[in-house]
mmCIF file of C-alpha atoms and ligand atoms in Angstrom:
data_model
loop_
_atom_site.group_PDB
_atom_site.id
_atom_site.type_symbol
_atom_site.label_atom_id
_atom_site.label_comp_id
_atom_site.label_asym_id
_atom_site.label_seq_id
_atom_site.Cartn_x
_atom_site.Cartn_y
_atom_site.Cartn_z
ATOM 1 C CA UNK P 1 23.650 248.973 -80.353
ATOM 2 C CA UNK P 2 22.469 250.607 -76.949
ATOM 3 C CA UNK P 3 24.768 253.880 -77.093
ATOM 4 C CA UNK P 4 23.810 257.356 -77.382
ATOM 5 C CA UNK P 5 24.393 259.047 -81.274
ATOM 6 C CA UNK P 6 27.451 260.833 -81.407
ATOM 7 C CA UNK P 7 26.894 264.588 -82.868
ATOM 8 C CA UNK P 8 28.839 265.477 -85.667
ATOM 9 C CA UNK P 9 29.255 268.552 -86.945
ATOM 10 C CA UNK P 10 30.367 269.212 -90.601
ATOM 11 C CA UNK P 11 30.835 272.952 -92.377
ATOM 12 C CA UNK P 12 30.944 273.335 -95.702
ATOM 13 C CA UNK P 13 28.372 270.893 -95.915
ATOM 14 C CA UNK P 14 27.353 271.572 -99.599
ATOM 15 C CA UNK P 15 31.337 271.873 -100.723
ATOM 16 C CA UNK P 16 32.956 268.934 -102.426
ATOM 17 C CA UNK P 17 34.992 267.484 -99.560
ATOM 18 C CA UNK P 18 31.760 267.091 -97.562
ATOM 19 C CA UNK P 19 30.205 265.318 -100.274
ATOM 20 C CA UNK P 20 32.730 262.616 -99.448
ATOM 21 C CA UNK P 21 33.217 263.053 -95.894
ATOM 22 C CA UNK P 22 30.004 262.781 -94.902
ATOM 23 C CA UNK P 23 29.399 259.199 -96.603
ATOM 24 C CA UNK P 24 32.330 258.307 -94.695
ATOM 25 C CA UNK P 25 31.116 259.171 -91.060
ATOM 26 C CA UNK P 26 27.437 258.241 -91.790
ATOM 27 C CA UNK P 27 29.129 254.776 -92.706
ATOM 28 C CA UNK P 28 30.905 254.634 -89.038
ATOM 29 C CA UNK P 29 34.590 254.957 -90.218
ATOM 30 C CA UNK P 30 35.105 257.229 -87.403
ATOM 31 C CA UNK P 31 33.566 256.076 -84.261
ATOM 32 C CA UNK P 32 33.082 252.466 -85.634
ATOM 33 C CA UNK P 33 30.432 250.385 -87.042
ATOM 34 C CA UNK P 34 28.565 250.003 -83.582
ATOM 35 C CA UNK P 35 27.986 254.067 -82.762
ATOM 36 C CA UNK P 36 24.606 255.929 -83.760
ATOM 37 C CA UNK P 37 25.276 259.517 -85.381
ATOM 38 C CA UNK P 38 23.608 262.811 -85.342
ATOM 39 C CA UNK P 39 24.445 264.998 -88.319
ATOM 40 C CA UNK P 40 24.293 268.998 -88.243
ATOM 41 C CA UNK P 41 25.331 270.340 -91.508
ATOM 42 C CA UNK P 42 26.414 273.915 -91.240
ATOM 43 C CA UNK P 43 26.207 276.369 -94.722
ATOM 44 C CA UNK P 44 26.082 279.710 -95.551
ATOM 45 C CA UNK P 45 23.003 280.836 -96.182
ATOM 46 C CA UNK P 46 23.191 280.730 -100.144
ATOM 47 C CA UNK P 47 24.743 277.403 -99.696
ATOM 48 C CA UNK P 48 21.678 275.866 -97.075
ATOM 49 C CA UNK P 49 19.873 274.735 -100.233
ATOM 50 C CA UNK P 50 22.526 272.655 -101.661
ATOM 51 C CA UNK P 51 23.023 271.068 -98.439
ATOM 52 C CA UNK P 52 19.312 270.392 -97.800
ATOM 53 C CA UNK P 53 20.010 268.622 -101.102
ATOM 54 C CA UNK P 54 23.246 266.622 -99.882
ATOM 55 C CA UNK P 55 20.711 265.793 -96.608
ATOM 56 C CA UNK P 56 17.919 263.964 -99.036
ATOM 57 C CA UNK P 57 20.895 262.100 -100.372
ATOM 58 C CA UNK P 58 22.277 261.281 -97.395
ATOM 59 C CA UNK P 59 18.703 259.469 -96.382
ATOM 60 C CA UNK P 60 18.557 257.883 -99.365
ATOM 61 C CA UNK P 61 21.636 256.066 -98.593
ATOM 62 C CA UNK P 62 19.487 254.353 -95.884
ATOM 63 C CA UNK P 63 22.767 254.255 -93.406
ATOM 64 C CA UNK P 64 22.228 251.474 -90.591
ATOM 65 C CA UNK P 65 23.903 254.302 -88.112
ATOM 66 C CA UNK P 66 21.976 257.728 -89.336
ATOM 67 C CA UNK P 67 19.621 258.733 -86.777
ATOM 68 C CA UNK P 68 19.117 262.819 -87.556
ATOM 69 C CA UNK P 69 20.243 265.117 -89.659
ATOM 70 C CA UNK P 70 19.771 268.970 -89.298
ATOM 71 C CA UNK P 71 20.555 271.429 -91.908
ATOM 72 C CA UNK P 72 21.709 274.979 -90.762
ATOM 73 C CA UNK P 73 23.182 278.467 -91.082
ATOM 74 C CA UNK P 74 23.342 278.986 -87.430
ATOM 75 C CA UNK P 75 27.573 278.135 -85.989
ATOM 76 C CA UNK P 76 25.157 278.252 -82.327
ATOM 77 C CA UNK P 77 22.462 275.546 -83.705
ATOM 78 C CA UNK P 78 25.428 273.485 -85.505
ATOM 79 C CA UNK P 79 28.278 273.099 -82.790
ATOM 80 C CA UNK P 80 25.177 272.490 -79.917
ATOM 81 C CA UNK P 81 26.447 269.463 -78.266
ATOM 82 C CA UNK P 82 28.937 268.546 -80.747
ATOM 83 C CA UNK P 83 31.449 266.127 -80.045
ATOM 84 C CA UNK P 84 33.204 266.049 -82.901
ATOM 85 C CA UNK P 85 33.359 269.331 -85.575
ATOM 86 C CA UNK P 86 34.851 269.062 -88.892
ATOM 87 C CA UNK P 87 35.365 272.694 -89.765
ATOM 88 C CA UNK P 88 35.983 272.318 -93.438
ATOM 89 C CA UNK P 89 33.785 275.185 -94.700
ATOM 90 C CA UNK P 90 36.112 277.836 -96.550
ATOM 91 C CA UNK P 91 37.578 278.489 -100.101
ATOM 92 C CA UNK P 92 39.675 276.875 -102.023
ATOM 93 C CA UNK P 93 42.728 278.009 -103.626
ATOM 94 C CA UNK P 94 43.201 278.553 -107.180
ATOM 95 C CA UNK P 95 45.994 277.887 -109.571
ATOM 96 C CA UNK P 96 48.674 280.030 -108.421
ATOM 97 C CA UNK P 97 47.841 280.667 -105.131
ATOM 98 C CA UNK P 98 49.478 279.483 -101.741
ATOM 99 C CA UNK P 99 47.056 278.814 -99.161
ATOM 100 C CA UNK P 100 47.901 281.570 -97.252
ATOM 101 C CA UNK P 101 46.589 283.773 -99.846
ATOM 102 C CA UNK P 102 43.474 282.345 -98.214
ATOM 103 C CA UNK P 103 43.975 283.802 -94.918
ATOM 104 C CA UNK P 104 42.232 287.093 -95.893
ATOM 105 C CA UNK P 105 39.017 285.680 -97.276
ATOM 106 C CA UNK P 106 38.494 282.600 -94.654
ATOM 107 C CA UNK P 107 40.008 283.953 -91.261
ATOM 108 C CA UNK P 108 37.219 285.623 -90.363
ATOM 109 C CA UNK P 109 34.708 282.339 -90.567
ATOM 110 C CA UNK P 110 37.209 280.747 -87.803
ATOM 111 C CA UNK P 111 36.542 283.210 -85.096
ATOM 112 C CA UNK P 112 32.720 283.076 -84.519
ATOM 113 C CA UNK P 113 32.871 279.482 -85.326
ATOM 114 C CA UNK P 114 35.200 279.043 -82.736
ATOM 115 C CA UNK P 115 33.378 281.293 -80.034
ATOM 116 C CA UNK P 116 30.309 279.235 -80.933
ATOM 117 C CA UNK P 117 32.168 275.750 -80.235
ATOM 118 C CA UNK P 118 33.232 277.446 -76.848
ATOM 119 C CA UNK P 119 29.516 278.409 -75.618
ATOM 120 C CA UNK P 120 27.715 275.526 -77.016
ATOM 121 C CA UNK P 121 29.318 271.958 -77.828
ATOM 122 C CA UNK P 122 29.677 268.922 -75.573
ATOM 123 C CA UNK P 123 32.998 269.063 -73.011
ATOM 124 C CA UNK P 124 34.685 265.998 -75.074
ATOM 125 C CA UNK P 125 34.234 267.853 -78.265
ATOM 126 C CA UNK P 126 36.840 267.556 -80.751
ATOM 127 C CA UNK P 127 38.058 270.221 -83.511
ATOM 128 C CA UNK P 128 39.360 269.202 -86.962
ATOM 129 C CA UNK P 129 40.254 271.895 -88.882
ATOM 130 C CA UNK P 130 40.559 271.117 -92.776
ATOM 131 C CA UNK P 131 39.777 274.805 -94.050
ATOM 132 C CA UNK P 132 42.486 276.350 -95.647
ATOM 133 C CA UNK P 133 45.289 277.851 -94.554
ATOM 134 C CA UNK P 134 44.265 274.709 -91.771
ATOM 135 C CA UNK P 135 47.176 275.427 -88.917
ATOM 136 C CA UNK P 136 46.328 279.164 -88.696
ATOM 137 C CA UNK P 137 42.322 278.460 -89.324
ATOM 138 C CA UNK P 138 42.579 276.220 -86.002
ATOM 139 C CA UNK P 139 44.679 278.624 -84.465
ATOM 140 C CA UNK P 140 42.384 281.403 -84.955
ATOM 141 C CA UNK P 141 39.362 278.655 -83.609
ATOM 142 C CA UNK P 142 41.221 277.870 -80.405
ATOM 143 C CA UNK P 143 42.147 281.217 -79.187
ATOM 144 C CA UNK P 144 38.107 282.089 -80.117
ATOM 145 C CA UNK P 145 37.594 278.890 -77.336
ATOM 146 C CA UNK P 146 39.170 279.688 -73.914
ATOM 147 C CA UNK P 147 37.268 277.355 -72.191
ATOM 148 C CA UNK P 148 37.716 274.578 -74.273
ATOM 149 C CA UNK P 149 41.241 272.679 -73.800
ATOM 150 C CA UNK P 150 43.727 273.803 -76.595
ATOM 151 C CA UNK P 151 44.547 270.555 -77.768
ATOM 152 C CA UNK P 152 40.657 269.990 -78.694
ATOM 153 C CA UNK P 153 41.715 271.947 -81.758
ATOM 154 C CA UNK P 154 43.237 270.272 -84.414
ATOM 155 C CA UNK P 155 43.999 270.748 -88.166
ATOM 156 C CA UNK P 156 45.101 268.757 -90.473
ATOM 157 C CA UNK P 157 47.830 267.379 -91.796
ATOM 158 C CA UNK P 158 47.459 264.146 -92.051
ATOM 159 C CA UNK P 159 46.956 263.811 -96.019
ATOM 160 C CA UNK P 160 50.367 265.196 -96.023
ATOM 161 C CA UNK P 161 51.256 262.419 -94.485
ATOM 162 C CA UNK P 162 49.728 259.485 -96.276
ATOM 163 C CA UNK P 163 50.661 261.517 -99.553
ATOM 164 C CA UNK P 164 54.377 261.326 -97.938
ATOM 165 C CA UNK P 165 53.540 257.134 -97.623
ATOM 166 C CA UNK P 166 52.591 256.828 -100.665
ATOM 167 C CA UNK P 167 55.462 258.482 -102.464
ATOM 168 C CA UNK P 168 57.717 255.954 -100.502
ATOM 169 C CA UNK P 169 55.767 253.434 -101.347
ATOM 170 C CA UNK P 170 55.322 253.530 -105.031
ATOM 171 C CA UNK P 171 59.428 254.517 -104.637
ATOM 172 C CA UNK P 172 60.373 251.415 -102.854
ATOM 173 C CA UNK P 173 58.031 248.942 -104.250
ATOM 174 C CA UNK P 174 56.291 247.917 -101.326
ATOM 175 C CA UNK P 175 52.754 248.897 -99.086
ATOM 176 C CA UNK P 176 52.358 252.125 -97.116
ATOM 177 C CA UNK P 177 51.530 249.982 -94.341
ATOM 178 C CA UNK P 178 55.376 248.718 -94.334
ATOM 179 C CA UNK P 179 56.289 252.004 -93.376
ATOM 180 C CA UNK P 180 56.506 253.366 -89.487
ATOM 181 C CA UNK P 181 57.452 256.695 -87.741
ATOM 182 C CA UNK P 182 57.326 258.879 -90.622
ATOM 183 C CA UNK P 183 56.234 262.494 -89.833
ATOM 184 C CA UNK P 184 55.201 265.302 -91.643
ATOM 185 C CA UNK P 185 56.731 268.666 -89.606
ATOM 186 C CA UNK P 186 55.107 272.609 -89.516
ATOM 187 C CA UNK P 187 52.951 273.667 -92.088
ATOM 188 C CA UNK P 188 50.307 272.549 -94.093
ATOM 189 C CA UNK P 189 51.842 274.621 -96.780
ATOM 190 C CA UNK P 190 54.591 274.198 -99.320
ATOM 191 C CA UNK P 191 57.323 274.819 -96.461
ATOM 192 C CA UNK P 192 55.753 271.332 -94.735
ATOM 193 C CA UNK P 193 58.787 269.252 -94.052
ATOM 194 C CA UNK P 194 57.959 265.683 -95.292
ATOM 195 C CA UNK P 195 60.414 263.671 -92.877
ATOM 196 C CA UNK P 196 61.703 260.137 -92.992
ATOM 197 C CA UNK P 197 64.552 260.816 -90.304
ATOM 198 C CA UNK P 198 63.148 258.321 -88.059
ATOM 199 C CA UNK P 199 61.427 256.258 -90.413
ATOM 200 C CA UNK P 200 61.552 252.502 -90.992
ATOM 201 C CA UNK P 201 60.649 249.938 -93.936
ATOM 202 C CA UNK P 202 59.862 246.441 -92.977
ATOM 203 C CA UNK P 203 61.649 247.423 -89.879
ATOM 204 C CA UNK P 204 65.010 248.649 -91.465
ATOM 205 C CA UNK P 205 65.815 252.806 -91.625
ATOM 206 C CA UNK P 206 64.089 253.888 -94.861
ATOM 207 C CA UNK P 207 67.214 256.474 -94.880
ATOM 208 C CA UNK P 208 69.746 253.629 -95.780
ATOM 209 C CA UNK P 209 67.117 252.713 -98.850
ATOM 210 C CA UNK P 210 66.573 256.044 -100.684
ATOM 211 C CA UNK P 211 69.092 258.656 -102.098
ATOM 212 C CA UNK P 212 69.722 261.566 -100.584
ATOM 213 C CA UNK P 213 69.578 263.515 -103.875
ATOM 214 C CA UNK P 214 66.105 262.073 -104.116
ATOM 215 C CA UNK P 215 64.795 262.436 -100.268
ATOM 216 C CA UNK P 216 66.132 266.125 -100.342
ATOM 217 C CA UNK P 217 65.301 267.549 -104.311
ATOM 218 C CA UNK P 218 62.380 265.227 -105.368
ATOM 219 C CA UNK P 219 60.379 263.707 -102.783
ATOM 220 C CA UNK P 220 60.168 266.448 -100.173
ATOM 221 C CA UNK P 221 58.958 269.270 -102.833
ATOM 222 C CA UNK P 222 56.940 266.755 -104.690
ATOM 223 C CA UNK P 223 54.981 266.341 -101.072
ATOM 224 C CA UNK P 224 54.626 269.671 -100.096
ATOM 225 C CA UNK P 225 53.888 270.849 -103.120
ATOM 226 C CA UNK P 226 51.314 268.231 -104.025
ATOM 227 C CA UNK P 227 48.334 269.955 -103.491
ATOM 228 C CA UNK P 228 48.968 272.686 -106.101
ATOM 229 C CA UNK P 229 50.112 269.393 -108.354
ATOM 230 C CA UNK P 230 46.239 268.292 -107.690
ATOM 231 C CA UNK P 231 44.565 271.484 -108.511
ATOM 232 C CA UNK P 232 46.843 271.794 -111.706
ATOM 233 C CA UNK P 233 46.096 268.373 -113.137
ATOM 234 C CA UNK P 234 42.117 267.967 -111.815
ATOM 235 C CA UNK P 235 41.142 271.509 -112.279
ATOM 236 C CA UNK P 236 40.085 271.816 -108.527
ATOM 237 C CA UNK P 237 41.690 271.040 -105.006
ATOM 238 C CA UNK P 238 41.908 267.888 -103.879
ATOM 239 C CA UNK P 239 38.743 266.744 -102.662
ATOM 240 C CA UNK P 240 37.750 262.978 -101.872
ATOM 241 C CA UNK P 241 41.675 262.451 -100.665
ATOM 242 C CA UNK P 242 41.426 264.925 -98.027
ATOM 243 C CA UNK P 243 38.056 263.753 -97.018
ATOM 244 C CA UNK P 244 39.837 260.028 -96.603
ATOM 245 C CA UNK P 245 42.289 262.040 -94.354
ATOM 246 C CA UNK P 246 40.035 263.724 -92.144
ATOM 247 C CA UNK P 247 38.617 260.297 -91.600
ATOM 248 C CA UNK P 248 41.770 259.026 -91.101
ATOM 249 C CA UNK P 249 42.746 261.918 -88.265
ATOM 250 C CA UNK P 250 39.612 261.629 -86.420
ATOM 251 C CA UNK P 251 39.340 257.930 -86.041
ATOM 252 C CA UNK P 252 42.549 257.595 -84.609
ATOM 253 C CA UNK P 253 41.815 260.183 -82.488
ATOM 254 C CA UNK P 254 38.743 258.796 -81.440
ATOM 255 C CA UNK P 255 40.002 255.171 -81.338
ATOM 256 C CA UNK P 256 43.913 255.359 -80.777
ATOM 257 C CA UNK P 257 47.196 254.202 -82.685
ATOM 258 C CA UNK P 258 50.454 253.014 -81.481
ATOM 259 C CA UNK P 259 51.548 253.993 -85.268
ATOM 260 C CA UNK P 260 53.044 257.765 -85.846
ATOM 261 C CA UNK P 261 50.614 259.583 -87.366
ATOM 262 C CA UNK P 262 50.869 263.452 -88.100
ATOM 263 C CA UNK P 263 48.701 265.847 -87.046
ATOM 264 C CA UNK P 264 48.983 269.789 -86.538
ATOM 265 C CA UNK P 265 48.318 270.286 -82.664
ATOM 266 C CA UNK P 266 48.917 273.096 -80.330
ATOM 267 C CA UNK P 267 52.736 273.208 -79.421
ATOM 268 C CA UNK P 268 53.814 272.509 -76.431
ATOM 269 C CA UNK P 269 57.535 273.896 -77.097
ATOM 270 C CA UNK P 270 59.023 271.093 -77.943
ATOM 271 C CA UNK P 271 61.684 270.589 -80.950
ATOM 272 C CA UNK P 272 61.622 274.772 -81.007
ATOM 273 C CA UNK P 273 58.139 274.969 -82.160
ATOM 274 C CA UNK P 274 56.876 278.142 -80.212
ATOM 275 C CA UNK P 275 53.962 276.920 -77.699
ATOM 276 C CA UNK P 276 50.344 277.622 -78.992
ATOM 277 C CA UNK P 277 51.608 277.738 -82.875
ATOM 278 C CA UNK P 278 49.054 274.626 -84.669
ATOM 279 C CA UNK P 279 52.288 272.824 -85.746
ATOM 280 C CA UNK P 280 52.480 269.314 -87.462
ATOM 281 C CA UNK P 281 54.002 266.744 -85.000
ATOM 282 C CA UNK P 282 54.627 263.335 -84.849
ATOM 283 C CA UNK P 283 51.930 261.777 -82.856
ATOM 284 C CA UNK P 284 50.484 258.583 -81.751
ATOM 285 C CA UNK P 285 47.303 258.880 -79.728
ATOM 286 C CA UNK P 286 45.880 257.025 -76.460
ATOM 287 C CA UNK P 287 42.471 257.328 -73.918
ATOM 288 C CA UNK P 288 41.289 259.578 -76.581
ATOM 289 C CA UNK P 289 43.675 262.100 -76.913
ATOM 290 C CA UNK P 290 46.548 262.727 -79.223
ATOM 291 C CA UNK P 291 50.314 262.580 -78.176
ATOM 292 C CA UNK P 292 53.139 264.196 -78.988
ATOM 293 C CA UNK P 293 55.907 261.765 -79.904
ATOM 294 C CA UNK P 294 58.482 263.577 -77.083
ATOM 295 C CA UNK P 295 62.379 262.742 -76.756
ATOM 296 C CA UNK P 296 63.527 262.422 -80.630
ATOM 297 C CA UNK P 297 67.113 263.810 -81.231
ATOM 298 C CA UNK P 298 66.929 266.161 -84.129
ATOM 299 C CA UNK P 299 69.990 266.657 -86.851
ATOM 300 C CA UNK P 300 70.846 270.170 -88.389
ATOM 301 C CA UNK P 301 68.824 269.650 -91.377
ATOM 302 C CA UNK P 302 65.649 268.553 -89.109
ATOM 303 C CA UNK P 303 66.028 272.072 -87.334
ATOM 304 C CA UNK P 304 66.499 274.031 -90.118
ATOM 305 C CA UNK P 305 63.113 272.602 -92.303
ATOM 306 C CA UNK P 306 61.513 272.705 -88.938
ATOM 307 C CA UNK P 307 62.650 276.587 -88.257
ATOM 308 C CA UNK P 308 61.333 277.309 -91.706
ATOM 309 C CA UNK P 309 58.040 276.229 -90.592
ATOM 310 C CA UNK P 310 57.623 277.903 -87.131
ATOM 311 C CA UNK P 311 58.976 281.203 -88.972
ATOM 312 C CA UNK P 312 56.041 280.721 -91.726
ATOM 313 C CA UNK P 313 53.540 279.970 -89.134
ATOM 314 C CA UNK P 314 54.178 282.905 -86.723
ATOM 315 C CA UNK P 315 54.222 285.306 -89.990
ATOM 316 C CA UNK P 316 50.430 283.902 -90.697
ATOM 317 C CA UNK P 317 49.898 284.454 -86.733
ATOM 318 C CA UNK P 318 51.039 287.980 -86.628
ATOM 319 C CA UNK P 319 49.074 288.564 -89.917
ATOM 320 C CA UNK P 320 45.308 287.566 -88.430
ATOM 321 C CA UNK P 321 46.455 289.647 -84.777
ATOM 322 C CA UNK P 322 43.014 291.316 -84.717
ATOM 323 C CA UNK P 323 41.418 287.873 -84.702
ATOM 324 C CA UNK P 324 43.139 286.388 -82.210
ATOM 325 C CA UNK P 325 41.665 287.359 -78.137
HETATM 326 P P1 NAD U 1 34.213 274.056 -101.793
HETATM 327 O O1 NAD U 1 34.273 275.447 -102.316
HETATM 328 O O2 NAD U 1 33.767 272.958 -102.694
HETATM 329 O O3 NAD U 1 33.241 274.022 -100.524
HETATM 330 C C1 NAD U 1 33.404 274.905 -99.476
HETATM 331 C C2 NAD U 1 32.027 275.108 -98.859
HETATM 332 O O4 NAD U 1 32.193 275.873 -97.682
HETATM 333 C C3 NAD U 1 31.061 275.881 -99.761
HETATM 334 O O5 NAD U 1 29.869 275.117 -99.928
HETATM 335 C C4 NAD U 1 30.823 277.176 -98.987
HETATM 336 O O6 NAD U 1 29.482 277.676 -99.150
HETATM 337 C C5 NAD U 1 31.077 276.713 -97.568
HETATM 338 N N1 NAD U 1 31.374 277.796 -96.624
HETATM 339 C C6 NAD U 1 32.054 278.961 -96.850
HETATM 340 N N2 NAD U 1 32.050 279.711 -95.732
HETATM 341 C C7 NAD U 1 31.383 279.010 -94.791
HETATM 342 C C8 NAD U 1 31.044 279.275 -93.443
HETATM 343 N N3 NAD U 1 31.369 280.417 -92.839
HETATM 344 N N4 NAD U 1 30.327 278.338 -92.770
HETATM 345 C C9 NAD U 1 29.973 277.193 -93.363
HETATM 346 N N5 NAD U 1 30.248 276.892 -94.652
HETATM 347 C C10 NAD U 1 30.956 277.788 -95.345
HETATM 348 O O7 NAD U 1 35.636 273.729 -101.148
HETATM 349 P P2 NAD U 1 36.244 272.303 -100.758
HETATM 350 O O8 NAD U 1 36.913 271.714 -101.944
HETATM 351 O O9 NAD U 1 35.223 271.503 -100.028
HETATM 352 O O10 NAD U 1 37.415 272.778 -99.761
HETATM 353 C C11 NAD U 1 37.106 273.380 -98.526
HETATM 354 C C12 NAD U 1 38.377 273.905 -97.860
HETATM 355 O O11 NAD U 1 39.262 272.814 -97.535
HETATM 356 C C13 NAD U 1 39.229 274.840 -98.718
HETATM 357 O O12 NAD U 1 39.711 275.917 -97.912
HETATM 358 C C14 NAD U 1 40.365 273.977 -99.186
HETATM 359 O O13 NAD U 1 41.512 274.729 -99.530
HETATM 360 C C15 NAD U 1 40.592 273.143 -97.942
HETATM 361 N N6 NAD U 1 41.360 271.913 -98.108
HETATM 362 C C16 NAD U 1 42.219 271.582 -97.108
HETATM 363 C C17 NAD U 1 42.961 270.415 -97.175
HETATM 364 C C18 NAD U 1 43.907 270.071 -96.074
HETATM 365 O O14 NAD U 1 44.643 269.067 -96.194
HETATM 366 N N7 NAD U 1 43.961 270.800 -94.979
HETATM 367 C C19 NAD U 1 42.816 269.571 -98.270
HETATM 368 C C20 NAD U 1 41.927 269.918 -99.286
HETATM 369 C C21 NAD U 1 41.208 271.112 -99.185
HETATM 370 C C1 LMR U 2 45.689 270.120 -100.532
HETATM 371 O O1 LMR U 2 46.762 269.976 -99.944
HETATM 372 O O2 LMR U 2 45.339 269.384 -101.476
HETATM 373 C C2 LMR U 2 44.756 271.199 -100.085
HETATM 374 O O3 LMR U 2 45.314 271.962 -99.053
HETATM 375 C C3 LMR U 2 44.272 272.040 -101.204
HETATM 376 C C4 LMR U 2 45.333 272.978 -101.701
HETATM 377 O O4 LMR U 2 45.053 274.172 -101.800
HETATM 378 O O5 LMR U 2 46.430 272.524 -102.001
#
């Protein structure tokens, strides 16, 4: 193990999805079991003491791969030489809220954060946004970044995804890992359009294997809409599950798949998503950098779910104008 540590970058340190996600990375499940890591954990200033307290912990776990950790209220001292940020620092919704509800209370954190990722991390940083509402969060980041490449910002969308796999599974009887090209389209809110279009099952289309009745009135709602299920039945918002998914996003980002994943990514105007709208799209990624899946013929019913979105996400856009350069 000759390499330099990696710097990672986590917000929200003393919230509840850090105190799964940062067990994760210190245990190498994103740059692998042979890369030293740096932690900066970034807090609010009420919020530095409960951190300090999730640092001790973290020590205590002895990790093989922990060299440093630094505890901080300072964006400029957290995002110094960061290659990777997790920017997961922001409230939670509440029963009977849509994330976008959010937008008021946590847009403002994205900007300076964003503005300090431009003037201090490392040129191969990369941004995952997990901060709700996530697409317009990241959108808000990247615009606060003009000299960092838009798609370095990311949010995600990618438990939308495996929640998607894991409906099919249970519904067909079989592993998520039977299951390619499924995507999850737009939004990480309820108007996200869960799609199996494309998808396959053991190699066969998972379309000829479920009922349209079910694909259209119970498993697409019950996907979007399963993060309100969460908060209604655990009493908070989902928690170690999206921590699992932010592992999930960055590793393959950091280490490639051939598989589709989903993440939300910059547009680049394809399938009518307006450029520079933080948009879920099928991806796979390679030499480090995610890939939009490009050339897929969409039906009428793909467009309109997809329209849905881009209309919902340029609503949030014109809504945080005055934070966006
Ligand atoms: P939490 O309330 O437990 O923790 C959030 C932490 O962020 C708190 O410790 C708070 O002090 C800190 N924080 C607030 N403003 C900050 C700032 N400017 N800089 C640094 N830290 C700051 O919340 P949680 O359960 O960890 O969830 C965090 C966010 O993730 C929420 O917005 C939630 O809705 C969102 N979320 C997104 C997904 C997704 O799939 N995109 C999934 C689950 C949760
Ligand atoms: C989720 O999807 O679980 C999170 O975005 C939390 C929420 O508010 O639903």
């Amino acid at each position: 193990m000759t390499q330099n540590p990696v710097k990672i970058a986590v917000t929200g340190a003393a919230g509840n999805i850090a105190y799964s996600l940062l067990w994760r990375i210190a245990a190498g499940d994103v740059y692998g079991r042979d890369t030293p890591i740096e932690l900066t954990l970034l807090e609010i200033p009420a919020a530095v003491r409960g951190a300090e307290g999730v640092a001790m912990e973290l020590n205590d776990s002895a990790f093989p791969l922990l060299r440093n950790i630094t505890v901080t209220d300072s964006a400029d001292v957290a995002f110094d030489g960061a290659n990777a940020a997790f920017l997961v620092g922001a409230k939670p919704r509440g029963a009977g809220e849509e994330r976008a509800d959010l937008l008021k209370n946590n847009g403002g954190i994205f900007g300076p954060q964003g503005r300090a990722i431009n003037d201090r991390a490392a040129d191969d940083v990369r941004v995952l946004v997990v901060g709700n509402p996530a697409n317009t969060n990241a959108l808000i980041a990247q615009r606060n970044a003009p000299d960092v490449p838009a798609e370095r910002f990311t949010a995600l969308m990618r438990l939308d995804h495996s929640r998607a796999l894991s409906q099919l599974a249970e519904k067909l009887g079989v592993l998520t890992t039977d299951f390619e090209n499924v995507v999850v389209w737009g939004n990480h809110s309820a108007t996200q359009f869960p799609d199996v279009t494309f998808a396959t099952v053991k190699g066969e289309p998972v379309i000829e294997k479920i009922d349209h009745d079910w694909y259209v009135n119970e498993f697409i709602p019950r996907v979007a809409k399963r993060g309100a299920e969460i908060i209604e039945v655990r009493g908070k918002s989902s928690a170690a599950s999206a921590a699992s998914a932010a592992v999930d996003h960055m590793r393959d980002w950091v280490q490639g798949t051939e598989r589709w994943a989903s993440a939300a990514l910059p547009s680049d105007g394809s399938y009518g998503i307006d450029e520079g709208l933080v948009a879920g799209l099928p991806t796979v990624s390679r030499n480090g950098s995610w890939e939009i899946v490009q050339g897929l013929e969409l039906n009428d019913f793909q467009r309109e779910m997809i329209a849905r979105n881009v209309a919902e996400l340029k609503a949030e856009r014109d809504a945080v104008a005055d934070l966006l350069p």
